[in-house]
C-alpha cells in the first residue's frame, strides 16, 4: 500500500535524511574498487560486534544464509532435529532444511517467542540445536532457554533478524547463543540498500570456520580446505550499514517512544491486547503487533482511512504447504492457533510522528466505538 497516508514504514524519509553521508560512503567504495569483503566489511564487522559487546562478527549476504552458515559451521547435518518456534518467518526453518536436518516446531509464549516450557518436551535423541527467534524485536527468555540447551548438550542459535540491539536482563542478545544471526533486509531496524546479514559469536574457532565456509571453503584464494558456498558480504552494503549503524541507537530510542505512544493510546480498548513485554526484556520494536477482535474488519477500516498495516505472520509454519513432509505440521499449537487470526502490525518506524500515531489510535478507537454503538441498538 505505497500511497497510504500513514505508511507501514518509510525508508525514503530515512534515506533523504542520510543522503550526504550515504553518498560519501558509496563513493568511497566505488573508487576503492574493493567491492566484496575487504576493509569496509571488516570495519563493519568490528563495529557491529562492538555495538553488541560481541567478540566476533562474520558479514554475509543475507539473514537466511547467516542462519544456514551458523548451523552448517556447528555441524548440523542430515537427520538431526532442530527446535524452533512455529510463528517465525520461513527462513528460520529453511536454514535447518538446507542442512538436511528436520525443523521441529514449538508453540510460542505470551511474548510471541518460543515457549521455554515447551522446548523440553520436543527434545529427542536426534535433537542437536534450538533456534530462539527474538520476534518483533523482543528477546526470547534466554536464561531459561540456555539452561535447557546446556542441560541437554544442545547448540543454541539466536535468530536476531528483527532484534538489533535488543536486550534481556541487562545484556545484549547474542550473550547466550553459540551464534546469533542477523538480517539487514532493507525494512529491518538496521537495513541495507539490498541484501546483507551477519553472525555474531564469542567462539573464535566457529567465527573462522564461518569465514571459510562463506568464501567457498577457502582460507586463502584458490586454496579450498572444505566445500563451502558464496555467502560473502558486499562492500557497498557494509559502507551503507556503517553509516546507518551510527544512527541505530537513536532510531531504537525513537521506536521505543513510538511503542509507548501506542501502548498509552490503545491499552484501554477492551477489544485490543497490546504486546506483552517481559519484565527483563528491553525490546527494539521492529514491529508493534496487537491482538485485535474483528481483525479483518479493523484492518479494512484502517486501510480505508489511509493507515497501512501488516500481518506477521498470517500463516504459521505448521500450516504452510512446505511443512507437509514434516511431523510438526500434524501437531497442534494452541497459542499460535488462538492468536494468529487476531494479529495486526501497526505502522512502526523511527520517523513516525506523534500526530500520525495519534491518528492510528483514533481510527482504531472510532472503529470499536461504532462496533459498540451498533451492538447496543
Ligand atoms: C525472523 C527472521 N529470520 C530470518 C530472516 C531472513 O532474513 P533475510 O531476508 O535477510 O534472508 C528474516 C527476514 O525477513 C526474519 O524476519
Short mmCIF file of C-alpha atoms and ligand atoms in Angstrom, two decimals:
data_model
loop_
_atom_site.label_atom_id
_atom_site.label_comp_id
_atom_site.label_asym_id
_atom_site.label_seq_id
_atom_site.Cartn_x
_atom_site.Cartn_y
_atom_site.Cartn_z
CA UNK A 1 0.00 0.00 0.00
CA UNK A 2 2.62 2.60 -1.09
CA UNK A 3 0.26 5.62 -1.16
CA UNK A 4 -1.21 5.21 2.31
CA UNK A 5 -1.50 8.47 4.18
CA UNK A 6 0.35 6.77 7.05
CA UNK A 7 2.74 4.20 5.60
CA UNK A 8 3.72 0.99 7.35
CA UNK A 9 7.33 2.10 7.16
CA UNK A 10 9.08 4.98 5.42
CA UNK A 11 12.51 4.13 4.03
CA UNK A 12 12.59 7.18 1.76
CA UNK A 13 12.39 9.68 4.62
CA UNK A 14 15.28 7.93 6.35
CA UNK A 15 17.34 7.88 3.15
CA UNK A 16 16.82 11.58 2.48
CA UNK A 17 17.99 12.44 5.99
CA UNK A 18 21.18 10.41 5.45
CA UNK A 19 21.79 11.18 1.78
CA UNK A 20 25.06 13.18 2.05
CA UNK A 21 26.64 10.58 4.39
CA UNK A 22 25.50 7.68 2.21
CA UNK A 23 26.79 9.29 -0.99
CA UNK A 24 30.24 9.81 0.54
CA UNK A 25 30.34 6.21 1.82
CA UNK A 26 29.24 4.74 -1.52
CA UNK A 27 31.69 6.92 -3.44
CA UNK A 28 34.50 5.66 -1.21
CA UNK A 29 33.73 2.04 -2.08
CA UNK A 30 33.30 2.77 -5.79
CA UNK A 31 36.71 4.40 -6.03
CA UNK A 32 38.36 1.74 -3.83
CA UNK A 33 37.38 -0.97 -6.37
CA UNK A 34 37.21 -3.48 -3.47
CA UNK A 35 33.57 -4.48 -3.91
CA UNK A 36 33.34 -7.74 -1.98
CA UNK A 37 34.61 -8.33 1.60
CA UNK A 38 37.80 -6.25 2.17
CA UNK A 39 38.42 -3.37 4.61
CA UNK A 40 34.90 -1.89 4.55
CA UNK A 41 33.33 -5.23 5.51
CA UNK A 42 36.00 -5.79 8.18
CA UNK A 43 35.29 -2.36 9.71
CA UNK A 44 31.55 -3.01 9.70
CA UNK A 45 32.12 -6.40 11.35
CA UNK A 46 34.20 -4.79 14.11
CA UNK A 47 31.68 -2.02 14.71
CA UNK A 48 28.63 -4.30 14.69
CA UNK A 49 30.30 -6.73 17.13
CA UNK A 50 31.24 -3.82 19.40
CA UNK A 51 27.68 -2.48 19.36
CA UNK A 52 26.51 -5.82 20.83
CA UNK A 53 29.50 -6.45 23.14
CA UNK A 54 30.32 -9.49 20.99
CA UNK A 55 33.80 -10.78 20.18
CA UNK A 56 33.37 -11.77 16.52
CA UNK A 57 31.16 -10.82 13.60
CA UNK A 58 31.00 -12.54 10.21
CA UNK A 59 29.33 -10.44 7.49
CA UNK A 60 27.18 -12.31 4.98
CA UNK A 61 24.86 -11.70 2.05
CA UNK A 62 21.54 -12.08 3.95
CA UNK A 63 19.85 -13.35 7.11
CA UNK A 64 18.88 -16.73 5.66
CA UNK A 65 22.46 -17.55 4.69
CA UNK A 66 23.62 -16.31 8.13
CA UNK A 67 21.34 -18.90 9.79
CA UNK A 68 22.45 -21.62 7.40
CA UNK A 69 26.12 -20.69 7.83
CA UNK A 70 25.88 -20.89 11.64
CA UNK A 71 24.09 -24.27 11.62
CA UNK A 72 26.47 -25.64 8.97
CA UNK A 73 29.58 -24.46 10.84
CA UNK A 74 28.23 -26.05 14.05
CA UNK A 75 27.98 -29.37 12.20
CA UNK A 76 24.20 -29.72 11.93
CA UNK A 77 23.60 -32.41 9.31
CA UNK A 78 21.10 -34.78 7.72
CA UNK A 79 18.81 -36.50 10.21
CA UNK A 80 19.46 -34.03 13.06
CA UNK A 81 16.48 -32.26 14.61
CA UNK A 82 16.48 -28.54 15.33
CA UNK A 83 13.78 -26.97 17.52
CA UNK A 84 12.34 -23.58 16.54
CA UNK A 85 9.15 -21.56 17.09
CA UNK A 86 6.04 -22.22 14.99
CA UNK A 87 5.39 -18.50 14.43
CA UNK A 88 8.56 -17.33 12.72
CA UNK A 89 9.40 -16.34 9.16
CA UNK A 90 10.05 -19.40 6.99
CA UNK A 91 13.80 -18.57 6.71
CA UNK A 92 14.44 -19.88 10.24
CA UNK A 93 13.18 -23.31 9.18
CA UNK A 94 14.70 -23.17 5.69
CA UNK A 95 18.17 -22.85 7.19
CA UNK A 96 17.59 -26.11 9.06
CA UNK A 97 16.26 -27.85 5.93
CA UNK A 98 19.29 -26.59 3.95
CA UNK A 99 21.48 -28.66 6.31
CA UNK A 100 19.30 -31.70 5.54
CA UNK A 101 18.07 -31.54 9.15
CA UNK A 102 14.48 -31.63 10.44
CA UNK A 103 12.79 -28.48 11.74
CA UNK A 104 10.73 -29.27 14.86
CA UNK A 105 8.13 -26.64 15.70
CA UNK A 106 7.24 -25.47 19.20
CA UNK A 107 4.40 -23.15 20.24
CA UNK A 108 5.01 -19.60 21.44
CA UNK A 109 4.67 -17.98 24.86
CA UNK A 110 2.70 -14.86 25.83
CA UNK A 111 5.51 -12.70 24.32
CA UNK A 112 5.27 -14.43 20.89
CA UNK A 113 8.65 -16.09 21.39
CA UNK A 114 9.45 -19.80 21.65
CA UNK A 115 7.94 -21.09 24.91
CA UNK A 116 10.80 -22.36 27.12
CA UNK A 117 8.33 -24.63 28.95
CA UNK A 118 7.54 -26.46 25.69
CA UNK A 119 11.11 -26.92 24.43
CA UNK A 120 11.99 -29.80 26.75
CA UNK A 121 9.02 -31.89 25.57
CA UNK A 122 10.20 -31.56 21.96
CA UNK A 123 13.74 -32.84 22.66
CA UNK A 124 14.56 -36.32 21.31
CA UNK A 125 17.79 -38.31 20.90
CA UNK A 126 18.15 -36.65 17.46
CA UNK A 127 17.87 -33.05 18.71
CA UNK A 128 21.08 -31.10 18.13
CA UNK A 129 20.09 -27.46 18.47
CA UNK A 130 17.45 -24.91 19.42
CA UNK A 131 16.87 -21.68 17.50
CA UNK A 132 15.33 -18.90 19.60
CA UNK A 133 13.84 -16.16 17.41
CA UNK A 134 13.60 -12.70 19.00
CA UNK A 135 10.33 -11.98 17.23
CA UNK A 136 9.12 -8.43 16.60
CA UNK A 137 12.29 -7.16 18.38
CA UNK A 138 11.70 -8.65 21.84
CA UNK A 139 14.28 -11.11 23.15
CA UNK A 140 13.12 -14.64 23.92
CA UNK A 141 13.56 -15.80 27.54
CA UNK A 142 17.23 -16.60 27.00
CA UNK A 143 18.47 -17.56 30.51
CA UNK A 144 15.79 -20.26 30.74
CA UNK A 145 16.40 -21.47 27.19
CA UNK A 146 20.17 -21.52 27.78
CA UNK A 147 19.69 -23.62 30.91
CA UNK A 148 17.70 -26.19 28.88
CA UNK A 149 20.17 -26.38 25.97
CA UNK A 150 23.08 -26.65 28.41
CA UNK A 151 21.43 -29.46 30.37
CA UNK A 152 20.82 -31.43 27.15
CA UNK A 153 24.13 -30.61 25.41
CA UNK A 154 22.44 -28.76 22.54
CA UNK A 155 23.64 -25.82 20.47
CA UNK A 156 21.72 -22.57 20.90
CA UNK A 157 21.29 -20.24 17.94
CA UNK A 158 19.63 -16.84 18.20
CA UNK A 159 17.67 -15.58 15.18
CA UNK A 160 18.03 -11.85 15.73
CA UNK A 161 16.85 -10.78 12.27
CA UNK A 162 14.30 -8.48 13.93
CA UNK A 163 16.20 -7.57 17.08
CA UNK A 164 19.35 -5.48 16.51
CA UNK A 165 20.44 -4.04 19.90
CA UNK A 166 17.62 -5.78 21.83
CA UNK A 167 18.42 -6.65 25.46
CA UNK A 168 17.32 -9.16 28.08
CA UNK A 169 18.28 -8.99 31.74
CA UNK A 170 20.59 -6.05 31.01
CA UNK A 171 22.59 -7.95 28.35
CA UNK A 172 22.52 -7.66 24.59
CA UNK A 173 21.06 -10.52 22.59
CA UNK A 174 23.93 -12.70 21.47
CA UNK A 175 25.08 -13.14 25.07
CA UNK A 176 23.52 -16.63 25.32
CA UNK A 177 23.72 -18.36 21.96
CA UNK A 178 26.61 -20.15 20.24
CA UNK A 179 25.81 -17.95 17.25
CA UNK A 180 23.43 -15.01 16.74
CA UNK A 181 22.16 -14.35 13.22
CA UNK A 182 21.05 -11.02 11.79
CA UNK A 183 19.31 -9.85 8.64
CA UNK A 184 19.88 -6.39 7.19
CA UNK A 185 16.97 -6.66 4.77
CA UNK A 186 16.01 -3.03 3.94
CA UNK A 187 12.99 -2.86 6.26
CA UNK A 188 14.82 -4.22 9.31
CA UNK A 189 15.81 -1.92 12.21
CA UNK A 190 19.27 -1.81 10.61
CA UNK A 191 18.63 -2.21 6.90
CA UNK A 192 21.00 -2.32 3.93
CA UNK A 193 20.16 -0.97 0.47
CA UNK A 194 19.94 -4.51 -0.84
CA UNK A 195 20.66 -7.87 0.79
CA UNK A 196 23.01 -8.35 3.75
CA UNK A 197 23.33 -10.27 7.02
CA UNK A 198 25.78 -11.18 9.78
CA UNK A 199 26.53 -13.71 12.51
CA UNK A 200 27.89 -12.79 15.96
CA UNK A 201 29.72 -15.30 18.13
CA UNK A 202 32.09 -15.37 21.06
CA UNK A 203 33.71 -18.57 19.72
CA UNK A 204 36.80 -17.68 17.67
CA UNK A 205 37.08 -21.14 16.06
CA UNK A 206 33.44 -21.00 14.97
CA UNK A 207 33.97 -17.49 13.55
CA UNK A 208 36.95 -18.70 11.49
CA UNK A 209 35.00 -21.70 10.22
CA UNK A 210 32.10 -19.46 9.17
CA UNK A 211 34.53 -17.09 7.38
CA UNK A 212 35.97 -20.06 5.49
CA UNK A 213 32.55 -21.52 4.60
CA UNK A 214 31.16 -18.16 3.41
CA UNK A 215 34.01 -17.84 0.90
CA UNK A 216 33.94 -21.19 -0.97
CA UNK A 217 35.69 -23.05 1.83
CA UNK A 218 38.87 -21.03 1.31
CA UNK A 219 41.21 -19.50 3.86
CA UNK A 220 43.36 -18.17 1.03
CA UNK A 221 42.29 -17.55 -2.55
CA UNK A 222 42.10 -20.79 -4.57
CA UNK A 223 43.07 -22.91 -1.58
CA UNK A 224 39.82 -24.68 -0.67
CA UNK A 225 40.09 -26.58 2.59
CA UNK A 226 36.43 -27.59 2.59
CA UNK A 227 33.34 -27.33 0.41
CA UNK A 228 31.64 -24.03 1.17
CA UNK A 229 29.37 -21.52 -0.51
CA UNK A 230 29.33 -17.90 -1.58
CA UNK A 231 27.77 -16.06 1.36
CA UNK A 232 30.11 -13.03 1.20
CA UNK A 233 29.02 -9.53 2.19
CA UNK A 234 29.32 -6.75 -0.40
CA UNK A 235 31.47 -3.72 0.48
CA UNK A 236 28.77 -1.29 -0.70
CA UNK A 237 26.29 -2.75 1.78
CA UNK A 238 28.92 -2.68 4.55
CA UNK A 239 29.64 1.01 3.87
CA UNK A 240 25.92 1.87 3.93
CA UNK A 241 25.41 -0.19 7.09
CA UNK A 242 28.33 1.60 8.81
CA UNK A 243 26.61 4.95 8.21
CA UNK A 244 23.29 3.60 9.46
CA UNK A 245 24.80 1.81 12.46
CA UNK A 246 25.95 5.17 13.82
CA UNK A 247 22.24 6.19 13.99
CA UNK A 248 20.84 2.90 15.26
CA UNK A 249 20.81 3.74 18.99
CA UNK A 250 18.84 6.93 18.29
CA UNK A 251 16.40 5.12 15.96
CA UNK A 252 15.93 2.42 18.58
CA UNK A 253 15.09 5.05 21.21
CA UNK A 254 12.57 6.54 18.76
CA UNK A 255 10.95 3.13 18.21
CA UNK A 256 10.65 2.68 21.99
CA UNK A 257 8.97 6.07 22.30
CA UNK A 258 6.50 5.21 19.50
CA UNK A 259 5.68 1.89 21.17
CA UNK A 260 4.89 3.76 24.39
CA UNK A 261 2.56 6.16 22.49
CA UNK A 262 0.66 3.19 21.07
CA UNK A 263 0.55 1.48 24.44
CA UNK A 264 -0.86 4.55 26.17
CA UNK A 265 -3.44 5.16 23.46
CA UNK A 266 -4.60 1.59 22.95
CA UNK A 267 -4.30 -0.32 26.22
CA UNK A 268 -7.70 0.87 27.49
CA UNK A 269 -9.58 -0.53 24.46
CA UNK A 270 -11.10 -3.78 25.64
CA UNK A 271 -11.12 -5.41 22.18
CA UNK A 272 -7.36 -4.94 21.86
CA UNK A 273 -4.47 -6.61 23.55
CA UNK A 274 -1.25 -4.61 23.37
CA UNK A 275 2.07 -6.52 23.19
CA UNK A 276 3.17 -8.12 26.47
CA UNK A 277 6.68 -7.14 27.46
CA UNK A 278 8.67 -9.44 29.74
CA UNK A 279 9.87 -7.64 32.88
CA UNK A 280 13.51 -8.41 31.94
CA UNK A 281 13.21 -7.54 28.24
CA UNK A 282 14.08 -4.28 26.53
CA UNK A 283 12.58 -4.72 23.04
CA UNK A 284 13.61 -2.73 19.98
CA UNK A 285 10.13 -2.76 18.40
CA UNK A 286 10.87 -3.93 14.89
CA UNK A 287 7.11 -4.44 14.76
CA UNK A 288 4.29 -3.30 17.03
CA UNK A 289 1.82 -6.18 16.89
CA UNK A 290 -1.55 -6.01 18.65
CA UNK A 291 -4.16 -8.72 19.05
CA UNK A 292 -7.46 -7.32 17.83
CA UNK A 293 -11.04 -8.61 17.88
CA UNK A 294 -12.62 -8.42 14.41
CA UNK A 295 -9.13 -8.06 12.95
CA UNK A 296 -10.23 -8.30 9.29
CA UNK A 297 -12.82 -5.54 9.67
CA UNK A 298 -10.44 -3.35 11.67
CA UNK A 299 -7.69 -3.79 9.07
CA UNK A 300 -10.10 -2.92 6.24
CA UNK A 301 -11.24 0.16 8.17
CA UNK A 302 -7.63 1.30 8.74
CA UNK A 303 -6.88 0.80 5.03
CA UNK A 304 -9.94 2.86 4.10
CA UNK A 305 -8.74 5.61 6.46
CA UNK A 306 -5.27 5.63 4.84
CA UNK A 307 -3.39 3.67 7.53
CA UNK A 308 -1.18 0.85 6.21
CA UNK A 309 -0.89 -2.29 8.37
CA UNK A 310 0.72 -5.73 8.07
CA UNK A 311 0.29 -9.34 9.22
CA UNK A 312 3.24 -11.11 10.85
CA UNK A 313 2.63 -13.81 10.04
CA UNK A 314 -0.73 -14.68 8.50
CA UNK A 315 0.02 -18.43 8.16
CA UNK A 316 2.13 -20.15 10.85
CA UNK A 317 4.75 -22.66 9.71
CA UNK A 318 2.74 -25.76 10.68
CA UNK A 319 0.05 -24.72 8.20
CA UNK A 320 2.46 -23.96 5.33
CA UNK A 321 2.44 -26.44 2.41
CA UNK A 322 6.25 -26.58 2.67
CA UNK A 323 5.84 -28.22 6.09
CA UNK A 324 3.64 -31.06 4.87
CA UNK A 325 6.55 -33.55 4.84
CA UNK A 326 7.38 -32.85 8.49
CA UNK A 327 5.84 -34.41 11.59
CA UNK A 328 5.47 -30.95 13.20
CA UNK A 329 2.82 -30.00 10.64
CA UNK A 330 0.45 -32.55 12.17
CA UNK A 331 0.73 -31.31 15.76
CA UNK A 332 -1.44 -28.66 17.37
CA UNK A 333 -0.20 -25.29 18.56
CA UNK A 334 -2.92 -23.84 20.81
CA UNK A 335 -1.29 -20.43 21.44
CA UNK A 336 -0.49 -19.85 17.80
CA UNK A 337 -3.92 -21.16 16.74
CA UNK A 338 -5.75 -18.85 19.11
CA UNK A 339 -3.80 -15.70 18.24
CA UNK A 340 -2.99 -15.95 14.53
CA UNK A 341 -6.32 -14.56 13.33
CA UNK A 342 -6.06 -11.59 15.72
CA UNK A 343 -2.53 -10.37 14.95
CA UNK A 344 -2.21 -6.93 13.39
CA UNK A 345 1.03 -4.97 12.89
CA UNK A 346 0.68 -1.18 13.10
CA UNK A 347 2.90 1.40 11.37
CA UNK A 348 6.25 1.44 13.17
CA UNK A 349 9.36 3.32 12.12
CA UNK A 350 11.62 5.86 13.87
CA UNK A 351 10.30 8.81 11.87
CA UNK A 352 6.59 8.14 12.63
CA UNK A 353 5.29 11.38 14.14
CA UNK A 354 3.21 11.69 17.30
CA UNK A 355 0.40 13.14 15.16
CA UNK A 356 0.50 10.10 12.86
CA UNK A 357 0.49 7.65 15.77
CA UNK A 358 -2.40 9.57 17.36
CA UNK A 359 -4.32 9.26 14.11
CA UNK A 360 -3.74 5.47 14.05
CA UNK A 361 -5.01 5.29 17.65
CA UNK A 362 -8.07 7.46 16.87
CA UNK A 363 -9.03 5.39 13.83
CA UNK A 364 -8.83 2.20 15.92
CA UNK A 365 -10.83 3.80 18.77
CA UNK A 366 -13.55 5.07 16.48
CA UNK A 367 -13.83 1.64 14.82
CA UNK A 368 -14.60 -0.09 18.13
CA UNK A 369 -16.85 2.77 19.30
CA UNK A 370 -19.00 2.29 16.20
CA UNK A 371 -18.99 -1.51 16.76
CA UNK A 372 -20.10 -0.97 20.39
CA UNK A 373 -22.80 1.50 19.46
CA UNK A 374 -24.20 -0.84 16.76
CA UNK A 375 -24.30 -3.73 19.22
CA UNK A 376 -26.35 -1.60 21.66
CA UNK A 377 -29.02 -0.86 19.05
C1 LIG B 1 12.87 -13.89 11.89
C2 LIG B 1 13.59 -13.85 10.57
N1 LIG B 1 14.53 -14.77 10.31
C3 LIG B 1 15.22 -14.76 9.16
C4 LIG B 1 15.00 -13.81 8.18
C5 LIG B 1 15.72 -13.89 6.88
O1 LIG B 1 16.49 -12.78 6.57
P1 LIG B 1 16.79 -12.39 5.04
O2 LIG B 1 15.53 -11.91 4.43
O3 LIG B 1 17.84 -11.33 5.15
O4 LIG B 1 17.31 -13.61 4.38
C6 LIG B 1 14.05 -12.81 8.42
C7 LIG B 1 13.81 -11.74 7.42
O5 LIG B 1 12.77 -11.46 6.97
C8 LIG B 1 13.31 -12.83 9.64
O6 LIG B 1 12.38 -11.90 9.91
#
